[in-house]
């Protein structure tokens, strides 16, 4: 199998971690998390190595044992020359293919500023093909999530921030060759995950594995990125361990099952913005980013599944 890298591009809070975890659950895939953030982690003086993995608590068999951190430090060195020389010698992702033994790597970095130079580098590497999957979501949902996370911000600022980010991604996406790009709407992924992931696998020319959708049951060693989703996986794995001691307690199992659903591990559509945004906020968004958001408006409801 040829080596493939999937760059997930999208605004934060658009489902990129969910998509990355699903793709990373393929038997030949590996989710790296947000590779762009490795530099910040590696250059922190007090950082212990095990903290590179957002899923493992304590020692990580991937980031601590398989990854060569000295190599990684050269790629994310503060010295431009060191970075340049490392990249000239061998592509960063070539190492990751060795370390993971996977055929499909998934980089959750999201930003054009990272993906663009990586794509350029990879033009020189004949045995690796880069792909960009652009995940989009209704901007009102995205800005609502941002406002929940940053209550001191305001809709005006968030709407402009979202619009500028999306316009930059649209421009980059338009310039990519057709076979190397795919658009995924979060709302469709969340309501028809099987259909969407099957399309993604076809595009990547890898066999579709229905079990990928149960992403929380697979092993992940995510580098830096979305702590929220990673902590859900940790909680699930902890509960799994507890559950292993309760084989004769079906009632307890049922209770846990309900809990998993509440934790939101199963893929489901999040439309909280419809209740949480005020009429005024919706109008502000419309005025500042409504035009850009037009293609991302879908008619899905939470009941569709
Ligand atoms: Zn790990």
CSV table of N, CA, C and O in Angstrom, one decimal, residues 9-113:
chain,number,residue,atom,x,y,z
A,9,UNK,N,-8.4,19.8,7.7
A,9,UNK,CA,-8.5,21.2,7.7
A,9,UNK,C,-9.8,21.6,8.2
A,9,UNK,O,-10.8,21.0,7.8
A,10,UNK,N,-9.9,22.7,9.0
A,10,UNK,CA,-11.2,23.2,9.4
A,10,UNK,C,-11.1,24.2,10.5
A,10,UNK,O,-10.0,24.3,11.2
A,11,UNK,N,-12.1,24.9,10.8
A,11,UNK,CA,-12.1,25.8,12.0
A,11,UNK,C,-12.2,25.0,13.2
A,11,UNK,O,-12.8,23.9,13.2
A,12,UNK,N,-11.7,25.4,14.4
A,12,UNK,CA,-11.8,24.7,15.6
A,12,UNK,C,-13.3,24.5,15.9
A,12,UNK,O,-14.2,25.2,15.4
A,13,UNK,N,-13.7,23.5,16.6
A,13,UNK,CA,-15.1,23.2,17.0
A,13,UNK,C,-15.9,22.8,15.8
A,13,UNK,O,-17.1,23.1,15.8
A,14,UNK,N,-15.3,22.2,14.8
A,14,UNK,CA,-16.0,21.8,13.6
A,14,UNK,C,-16.1,20.3,13.4
A,14,UNK,O,-16.5,19.8,12.4
A,15,UNK,N,-15.6,19.6,14.4
A,15,UNK,CA,-15.6,18.1,14.3
A,15,UNK,C,-14.4,17.5,13.8
A,15,UNK,O,-14.3,16.3,13.5
A,16,UNK,N,-13.3,18.3,13.8
A,16,UNK,CA,-12.0,17.7,13.2
A,16,UNK,C,-11.5,16.6,14.1
A,16,UNK,O,-10.9,15.6,13.6
A,17,UNK,N,-11.6,16.7,15.4
A,17,UNK,CA,-11.1,15.7,16.3
A,17,UNK,C,-11.9,14.4,16.1
A,17,UNK,O,-11.3,13.3,16.0
A,18,UNK,N,-13.2,14.5,16.0
A,18,UNK,CA,-14.0,13.4,15.8
A,18,UNK,C,-13.6,12.7,14.5
A,18,UNK,O,-13.4,11.4,14.5
A,19,UNK,N,-13.5,13.4,13.4
A,19,UNK,CA,-13.2,12.8,12.1
A,19,UNK,C,-11.8,12.2,12.2
A,19,UNK,O,-11.6,11.1,11.7
A,20,UNK,N,-10.8,12.9,12.9
A,20,UNK,CA,-9.5,12.3,13.0
A,20,UNK,C,-9.5,11.0,13.8
A,20,UNK,O,-8.7,10.1,13.4
A,21,UNK,N,-10.2,11.0,14.8
A,21,UNK,CA,-10.3,9.7,15.7
A,21,UNK,C,-10.9,8.6,14.9
A,21,UNK,O,-10.4,7.4,15.0
A,22,UNK,N,-11.9,8.9,14.1
A,22,UNK,CA,-12.5,7.8,13.3
A,22,UNK,C,-11.5,7.3,12.3
A,22,UNK,O,-11.3,6.1,12.1
A,23,UNK,N,-10.9,8.2,11.5
A,23,UNK,CA,-9.9,7.8,10.5
A,23,UNK,C,-8.7,7.0,11.2
A,23,UNK,O,-8.2,6.1,10.6
A,24,UNK,N,-8.3,7.5,12.3
A,24,UNK,CA,-7.2,6.9,13.1
A,24,UNK,C,-7.6,5.5,13.6
A,24,UNK,O,-6.7,4.8,14.0
A,25,UNK,N,-8.8,5.2,13.6
A,25,UNK,CA,-9.3,3.9,14.1
A,25,UNK,C,-9.3,2.8,13.0
A,25,UNK,O,-9.6,1.7,13.2
A,26,UNK,N,-8.9,3.2,11.8
A,26,UNK,CA,-8.7,2.3,10.7
A,26,UNK,C,-7.6,1.3,11.0
A,26,UNK,O,-6.6,1.8,11.6
A,27,UNK,N,-7.7,0.1,10.6
A,27,UNK,CA,-6.6,-0.9,11.0
A,27,UNK,C,-5.2,-0.5,10.4
A,27,UNK,O,-4.2,-0.9,11.0
A,28,UNK,N,-5.2,0.2,9.3
A,28,UNK,CA,-4.0,0.7,8.8
A,28,UNK,C,-3.7,2.2,9.0
A,28,UNK,O,-2.8,2.7,8.5
A,29,UNK,N,-4.5,2.8,9.9
A,29,UNK,CA,-4.4,4.2,10.1
A,29,UNK,C,-3.8,4.5,11.5
A,29,UNK,O,-3.7,3.7,12.4
A,30,UNK,N,-3.3,5.8,11.6
A,30,UNK,CA,-2.8,6.2,12.9
A,30,UNK,C,-3.1,7.7,13.0
A,30,UNK,O,-2.7,8.5,12.2
A,31,UNK,N,-3.8,8.1,14.1
A,31,UNK,CA,-4.1,9.5,14.3
A,31,UNK,C,-3.0,10.2,15.1
A,31,UNK,O,-2.7,9.7,16.2
A,32,UNK,N,-2.3,11.2,14.6
A,32,UNK,CA,-1.2,11.8,15.2
A,32,UNK,C,-1.6,13.0,16.1
A,32,UNK,O,-0.8,13.5,16.9
A,33,UNK,N,-2.8,13.4,16.1
A,33,UNK,CA,-3.2,14.7,16.8
A,33,UNK,C,-2.7,15.9,16.0
A,33,UNK,O,-2.5,15.8,14.8
A,34,UNK,N,-2.6,17.0,16.7
A,34,UNK,CA,-2.2,18.2,16.0
A,34,UNK,C,-0.7,18.4,15.9
A,34,UNK,O,-0.1,18.9,16.8
A,35,UNK,N,-0.1,17.9,14.8
A,35,UNK,CA,1.3,17.8,14.7
A,35,UNK,C,1.9,19.3,14.8
A,35,UNK,O,3.0,19.4,15.4
A,36,UNK,N,1.2,20.3,14.3
A,36,UNK,CA,1.7,21.6,14.4
A,36,UNK,C,2.0,22.1,15.8
A,36,UNK,O,2.9,22.9,16.1
A,37,UNK,N,1.3,21.5,16.8
A,37,UNK,CA,1.5,21.9,18.2
A,37,UNK,C,2.7,21.2,18.9
A,37,UNK,O,3.0,21.5,20.0
A,38,UNK,N,3.3,20.2,18.2
A,38,UNK,CA,4.4,19.5,18.8
A,38,UNK,C,5.6,20.4,19.2
A,38,UNK,O,6.2,20.3,20.2
A,39,UNK,N,5.8,21.4,18.3
A,39,UNK,CA,7.0,22.4,18.6
A,39,UNK,C,6.8,23.0,19.9
A,39,UNK,O,7.8,23.1,20.7
A,40,UNK,N,5.7,23.5,20.2
A,40,UNK,CA,5.4,24.2,21.5
A,40,UNK,C,5.6,23.3,22.6
A,40,UNK,O,6.2,23.7,23.7
A,41,UNK,N,5.2,22.0,22.5
A,41,UNK,CA,5.4,21.0,23.6
A,41,UNK,C,6.8,20.7,23.8
A,41,UNK,O,7.3,20.6,24.9
A,42,UNK,N,7.5,20.5,22.6
A,42,UNK,CA,8.9,20.0,22.7
A,42,UNK,C,9.9,21.1,23.2
A,42,UNK,O,10.9,20.8,23.8
A,43,UNK,N,9.5,22.4,23.0
A,43,UNK,CA,10.4,23.5,23.4
A,43,UNK,C,10.1,24.0,24.8
A,43,UNK,O,10.8,24.8,25.3
A,44,UNK,N,9.1,23.4,25.4
A,44,UNK,CA,8.8,23.7,26.8
A,44,UNK,C,9.9,23.1,27.7
A,44,UNK,O,10.1,21.8,27.7
A,45,UNK,N,10.7,23.9,28.5
A,45,UNK,CA,11.8,23.2,29.2
A,45,UNK,C,11.4,22.2,30.2
A,45,UNK,O,12.0,21.2,30.4
A,46,UNK,N,10.2,22.4,30.9
A,46,UNK,CA,9.9,21.5,32.0
A,46,UNK,C,9.0,20.3,31.5
A,46,UNK,O,8.6,19.5,32.3
A,47,UNK,N,8.8,20.3,30.3
A,47,UNK,CA,7.9,19.2,29.8
A,47,UNK,C,8.5,17.8,29.9
A,47,UNK,O,9.6,17.6,29.5
A,48,UNK,N,7.7,16.9,30.5
A,48,UNK,CA,8.2,15.6,30.5
A,48,UNK,C,7.7,14.9,29.3
A,48,UNK,O,6.7,15.2,28.8
A,49,UNK,N,8.4,13.9,28.9
A,49,UNK,CA,8.1,13.3,27.6
A,49,UNK,C,6.8,12.6,27.5
A,49,UNK,O,6.1,12.6,26.5
A,50,UNK,N,6.3,12.0,28.6
A,50,UNK,CA,5.1,11.3,28.6
A,50,UNK,C,3.9,12.2,28.3
A,50,UNK,O,2.8,11.7,27.9
A,51,UNK,N,4.1,13.5,28.6
A,51,UNK,CA,2.9,14.4,28.4
A,51,UNK,C,2.6,14.7,26.9
A,51,UNK,O,1.7,15.3,26.6
A,52,UNK,N,3.5,14.1,26.0
A,52,UNK,CA,3.2,14.3,24.6
A,52,UNK,C,1.9,13.6,24.2
A,52,UNK,O,1.2,14.0,23.3
A,53,UNK,N,1.6,12.5,24.9
A,53,UNK,CA,0.4,11.7,24.5
A,53,UNK,C,-0.7,12.2,25.4
A,53,UNK,O,-0.7,12.2,26.6
A,54,UNK,N,-1.8,12.6,24.7
A,54,UNK,CA,-3.0,13.1,25.4
A,54,UNK,C,-3.9,12.0,25.9
A,54,UNK,O,-4.9,12.3,26.5
A,55,UNK,N,-3.7,10.8,25.5
A,55,UNK,CA,-4.6,9.7,25.9
A,55,UNK,C,-4.0,8.9,27.0
A,55,UNK,O,-4.7,8.7,28.0
A,56,UNK,N,-2.7,8.5,26.9
A,56,UNK,CA,-2.1,7.7,27.9
A,56,UNK,C,-1.9,8.5,29.2
A,56,UNK,O,-1.4,9.6,29.1
A,57,UNK,N,-2.1,7.9,30.3
A,57,UNK,CA,-1.7,8.5,31.5
A,57,UNK,C,-0.5,7.8,32.0
A,57,UNK,O,-0.6,6.6,32.2
A,58,UNK,N,0.6,8.5,32.2
A,58,UNK,CA,1.8,7.8,32.5
A,58,UNK,C,2.6,7.5,31.2
A,58,UNK,O,2.4,8.2,30.2
A,59,UNK,N,3.3,6.5,31.2
A,59,UNK,CA,4.2,6.2,30.1
A,59,UNK,C,3.4,5.8,28.9
A,59,UNK,O,2.4,5.0,29.0
A,60,UNK,N,3.8,6.3,27.7
A,60,UNK,CA,3.1,6.0,26.5
A,60,UNK,C,4.0,5.1,25.6
A,60,UNK,O,5.2,5.5,25.3
A,61,UNK,N,3.5,4.0,25.2
A,61,UNK,CA,4.4,3.1,24.4
A,61,UNK,C,4.7,3.7,23.0
A,61,UNK,O,5.7,3.2,22.3
A,62,UNK,N,3.9,4.6,22.5
A,62,UNK,CA,4.2,5.2,21.2
A,62,UNK,C,5.2,6.5,21.4
A,62,UNK,O,6.3,6.4,21.0
A,63,UNK,N,4.7,7.5,22.0
A,63,UNK,CA,5.4,8.8,22.1
A,63,UNK,C,6.7,8.6,22.9
A,63,UNK,O,7.7,9.3,22.7
A,64,UNK,N,6.7,7.7,23.9
A,64,UNK,CA,7.9,7.6,24.8
A,64,UNK,C,8.9,6.5,24.2
A,64,UNK,O,10.0,6.6,24.5
A,65,UNK,N,8.3,5.5,23.5
A,65,UNK,CA,9.2,4.4,23.2
A,65,UNK,C,9.5,4.3,21.7
A,65,UNK,O,10.6,4.0,21.3
A,66,UNK,N,8.6,4.6,20.9
A,66,UNK,CA,8.8,4.5,19.4
A,66,UNK,C,9.3,5.7,18.8
A,66,UNK,O,10.1,5.7,17.8
A,67,UNK,N,8.8,6.9,19.2
A,67,UNK,CA,9.2,8.1,18.6
A,67,UNK,C,10.6,8.5,19.1
A,67,UNK,O,10.9,8.4,20.2
A,68,UNK,N,11.4,9.0,18.1
A,68,UNK,CA,12.8,9.5,18.5
A,68,UNK,C,12.6,11.0,18.7
A,68,UNK,O,12.6,11.8,17.8
A,69,UNK,N,12.6,11.4,20.0
A,69,UNK,CA,12.4,12.8,20.3
A,69,UNK,C,13.5,13.7,19.8
A,69,UNK,O,13.3,14.9,19.5
A,70,UNK,N,14.7,13.2,19.7
A,70,UNK,CA,15.8,14.0,19.2
A,70,UNK,C,15.6,14.4,17.8
A,70,UNK,O,15.9,15.5,17.3
A,71,UNK,N,15.1,13.4,17.0
A,71,UNK,CA,14.8,13.7,15.6
A,71,UNK,C,13.7,14.7,15.5
A,71,UNK,O,13.8,15.7,14.8
A,72,UNK,N,12.7,14.5,16.3
A,72,UNK,CA,11.5,15.4,16.3
A,72,UNK,C,11.9,16.9,16.7
A,72,UNK,O,11.5,17.8,16.1
A,73,UNK,N,12.9,17.0,17.7
A,73,UNK,CA,13.3,18.3,18.1
A,73,UNK,C,14.0,19.1,17.0
A,73,UNK,O,13.9,20.3,17.0
A,74,UNK,N,14.6,18.3,16.1
A,74,UNK,CA,15.3,19.0,15.0
A,74,UNK,C,14.3,19.7,14.0
A,74,UNK,O,14.4,20.8,13.6
A,75,UNK,N,13.2,18.9,13.8
A,75,UNK,CA,12.1,19.5,12.9
A,75,UNK,C,11.4,20.7,13.5
A,75,UNK,O,10.8,21.4,12.8
A,76,UNK,N,11.4,20.7,14.8
A,76,UNK,CA,10.7,21.8,15.5
A,76,UNK,C,11.6,22.7,16.2
A,76,UNK,O,11.3,23.4,17.1
A,77,UNK,N,12.9,22.7,15.8
A,77,UNK,CA,13.9,23.5,16.4
A,77,UNK,C,13.6,25.0,16.3
A,77,UNK,O,13.0,25.4,15.3
A,78,UNK,N,14.1,25.8,17.2
A,78,UNK,CA,13.9,27.3,17.1
A,78,UNK,C,14.8,27.8,16.0
A,78,UNK,O,14.6,28.9,15.5
A,79,UNK,N,15.9,27.0,15.7
A,79,UNK,CA,16.8,27.4,14.6
A,79,UNK,C,16.3,27.1,13.2
A,79,UNK,O,16.0,25.9,12.9
A,80,UNK,N,16.2,28.1,12.4
A,80,UNK,CA,15.7,27.9,11.0
A,80,UNK,C,16.5,27.0,10.2
A,80,UNK,O,16.1,26.1,9.5
A,81,UNK,N,17.8,27.1,10.4
A,81,UNK,CA,18.8,26.3,9.7
A,81,UNK,C,18.6,24.8,10.1
A,81,UNK,O,18.6,23.9,9.2
A,82,UNK,N,18.5,24.6,11.4
A,82,UNK,CA,18.3,23.2,11.8
A,82,UNK,C,17.1,22.6,11.2
A,82,UNK,O,17.1,21.4,10.7
A,83,UNK,N,16.0,23.4,11.2
A,83,UNK,CA,14.7,22.9,10.7
A,83,UNK,C,14.9,22.6,9.2
A,83,UNK,O,14.4,21.6,8.7
A,84,UNK,N,15.5,23.5,8.5
A,84,UNK,CA,15.7,23.4,7.0
A,84,UNK,C,16.5,22.1,6.7
A,84,UNK,O,16.1,21.3,5.8
A,85,UNK,N,17.6,21.9,7.4
A,85,UNK,CA,18.5,20.8,7.1
A,85,UNK,C,17.8,19.5,7.4
A,85,UNK,O,17.9,18.5,6.7
A,86,UNK,N,17.0,19.4,8.5
A,86,UNK,CA,16.3,18.2,8.9
A,86,UNK,C,15.3,17.9,7.8
A,86,UNK,O,15.2,16.7,7.3
A,87,UNK,N,14.6,18.9,7.3
A,87,UNK,CA,13.5,18.7,6.3
A,87,UNK,C,14.1,18.3,5.0
A,87,UNK,O,13.5,17.5,4.2
A,88,UNK,N,15.3,18.8,4.7
A,88,UNK,CA,15.9,18.5,3.4
A,88,UNK,C,16.4,17.0,3.3
A,88,UNK,O,16.3,16.4,2.3
A,89,UNK,N,16.8,16.6,4.5
A,89,UNK,CA,17.4,15.2,4.6
A,89,UNK,C,16.3,14.2,4.4
A,89,UNK,O,16.4,13.2,3.6
A,90,UNK,N,15.2,14.4,5.1
A,90,UNK,CA,14.1,13.4,5.1
A,90,UNK,C,12.8,14.1,5.5
A,90,UNK,O,12.9,14.9,6.5
A,91,UNK,N,11.7,13.7,4.9
A,91,UNK,CA,10.5,14.4,5.3
A,91,UNK,C,10.1,13.9,6.7
A,91,UNK,O,10.2,12.7,7.1
A,92,UNK,N,9.5,14.8,7.5
A,92,UNK,CA,9.1,14.5,8.9
A,92,UNK,C,8.1,13.3,8.9
A,92,UNK,O,8.3,12.4,9.7
A,93,UNK,N,7.2,13.3,8.0
A,93,UNK,CA,6.2,12.2,8.0
A,93,UNK,C,6.8,10.9,7.7
A,93,UNK,O,6.2,9.8,8.1
A,94,UNK,N,7.9,10.9,7.0
A,94,UNK,CA,8.5,9.6,6.6
A,94,UNK,C,8.9,8.9,7.9
A,94,UNK,O,8.8,7.7,8.1
A,95,UNK,N,9.4,9.7,8.9
A,95,UNK,CA,9.8,9.1,10.2
A,95,UNK,C,8.5,8.6,10.9
A,95,UNK,O,8.5,7.5,11.5
A,96,UNK,N,7.4,9.3,10.8
A,96,UNK,CA,6.2,8.9,11.5
A,96,UNK,C,5.7,7.6,10.9
A,96,UNK,O,5.1,6.8,11.6
A,97,UNK,N,5.9,7.4,9.6
A,97,UNK,CA,5.5,6.1,9.0
A,97,UNK,C,6.3,5.0,9.6
A,97,UNK,O,5.7,3.9,9.9
A,98,UNK,N,7.6,5.2,9.8
A,98,UNK,CA,8.4,4.2,10.4
A,98,UNK,C,8.0,3.9,11.9
A,98,UNK,O,7.8,2.7,12.3
A,99,UNK,N,7.8,5.0,12.6
A,99,UNK,CA,7.4,4.8,14.0
A,99,UNK,C,6.1,4.2,14.2
A,99,UNK,O,5.9,3.4,15.2
A,100,UNK,N,5.1,4.5,13.4
A,100,UNK,CA,3.8,4.0,13.6
A,100,UNK,C,3.5,2.7,12.9
A,100,UNK,O,2.6,1.9,13.2
A,101,UNK,N,4.3,2.4,11.8
A,101,UNK,CA,4.1,1.2,10.9
A,101,UNK,C,2.7,1.3,10.3
A,101,UNK,O,2.2,0.3,9.9
A,102,UNK,N,2.1,2.5,10.2
A,102,UNK,CA,0.8,2.6,9.6
A,102,UNK,C,1.0,3.0,8.1
A,102,UNK,O,2.1,3.3,7.6
A,103,UNK,N,-0.1,2.8,7.3
A,103,UNK,CA,-0.1,3.2,5.9
A,103,UNK,C,-0.8,4.6,5.7
A,103,UNK,O,-0.5,5.2,4.7
A,104,UNK,N,-1.6,4.9,6.7
A,104,UNK,CA,-2.4,6.2,6.6
A,104,UNK,C,-2.2,7.0,7.9
A,104,UNK,O,-2.6,6.6,8.9
A,105,UNK,N,-1.5,8.1,7.8
A,105,UNK,CA,-1.4,9.0,8.9
A,105,UNK,C,-2.4,10.1,8.9
A,105,UNK,O,-2.7,10.6,7.8
A,106,UNK,N,-2.9,10.5,10.0
A,106,UNK,CA,-3.9,11.5,10.1
A,106,UNK,C,-3.3,12.7,11.0
A,106,UNK,O,-3.0,12.5,12.1
A,107,UNK,N,-3.2,13.8,10.4
A,107,UNK,CA,-2.7,15.0,11.1
A,107,UNK,C,-3.9,15.9,11.3
A,107,UNK,O,-4.6,16.4,10.4
A,108,UNK,N,-4.2,16.2,12.6
A,108,UNK,CA,-5.4,17.0,13.0
A,108,UNK,C,-5.1,18.5,13.0
A,108,UNK,O,-5.8,19.3,13.6
A,109,UNK,N,-4.0,19.0,12.4
A,109,UNK,CA,-3.5,20.3,12.7
A,109,UNK,C,-4.5,21.4,12.3
A,109,UNK,O,-4.4,22.5,12.8
A,110,UNK,N,-5.3,21.2,11.3
A,110,UNK,CA,-6.4,22.1,10.9
A,110,UNK,C,-6.1,23.3,10.1
A,110,UNK,O,-6.8,23.8,9.3
A,111,UNK,N,-4.9,24.0,10.4
A,111,UNK,CA,-4.6,25.3,9.9
A,111,UNK,C,-3.9,25.3,8.5
A,111,UNK,O,-3.0,24.5,8.3
A,112,UNK,N,-4.3,26.2,7.6
A,112,UNK,CA,-3.7,26.4,6.3
A,112,UNK,C,-2.2,26.6,6.5
A,112,UNK,O,-1.4,26.1,5.8
A,113,UNK,N,-1.9,27.5,7.5
A,113,UNK,CA,-0.5,27.9,7.7
A,113,UNK,C,0.5,26.7,7.9
A,113,UNK,O,1.7,26.8,7.7
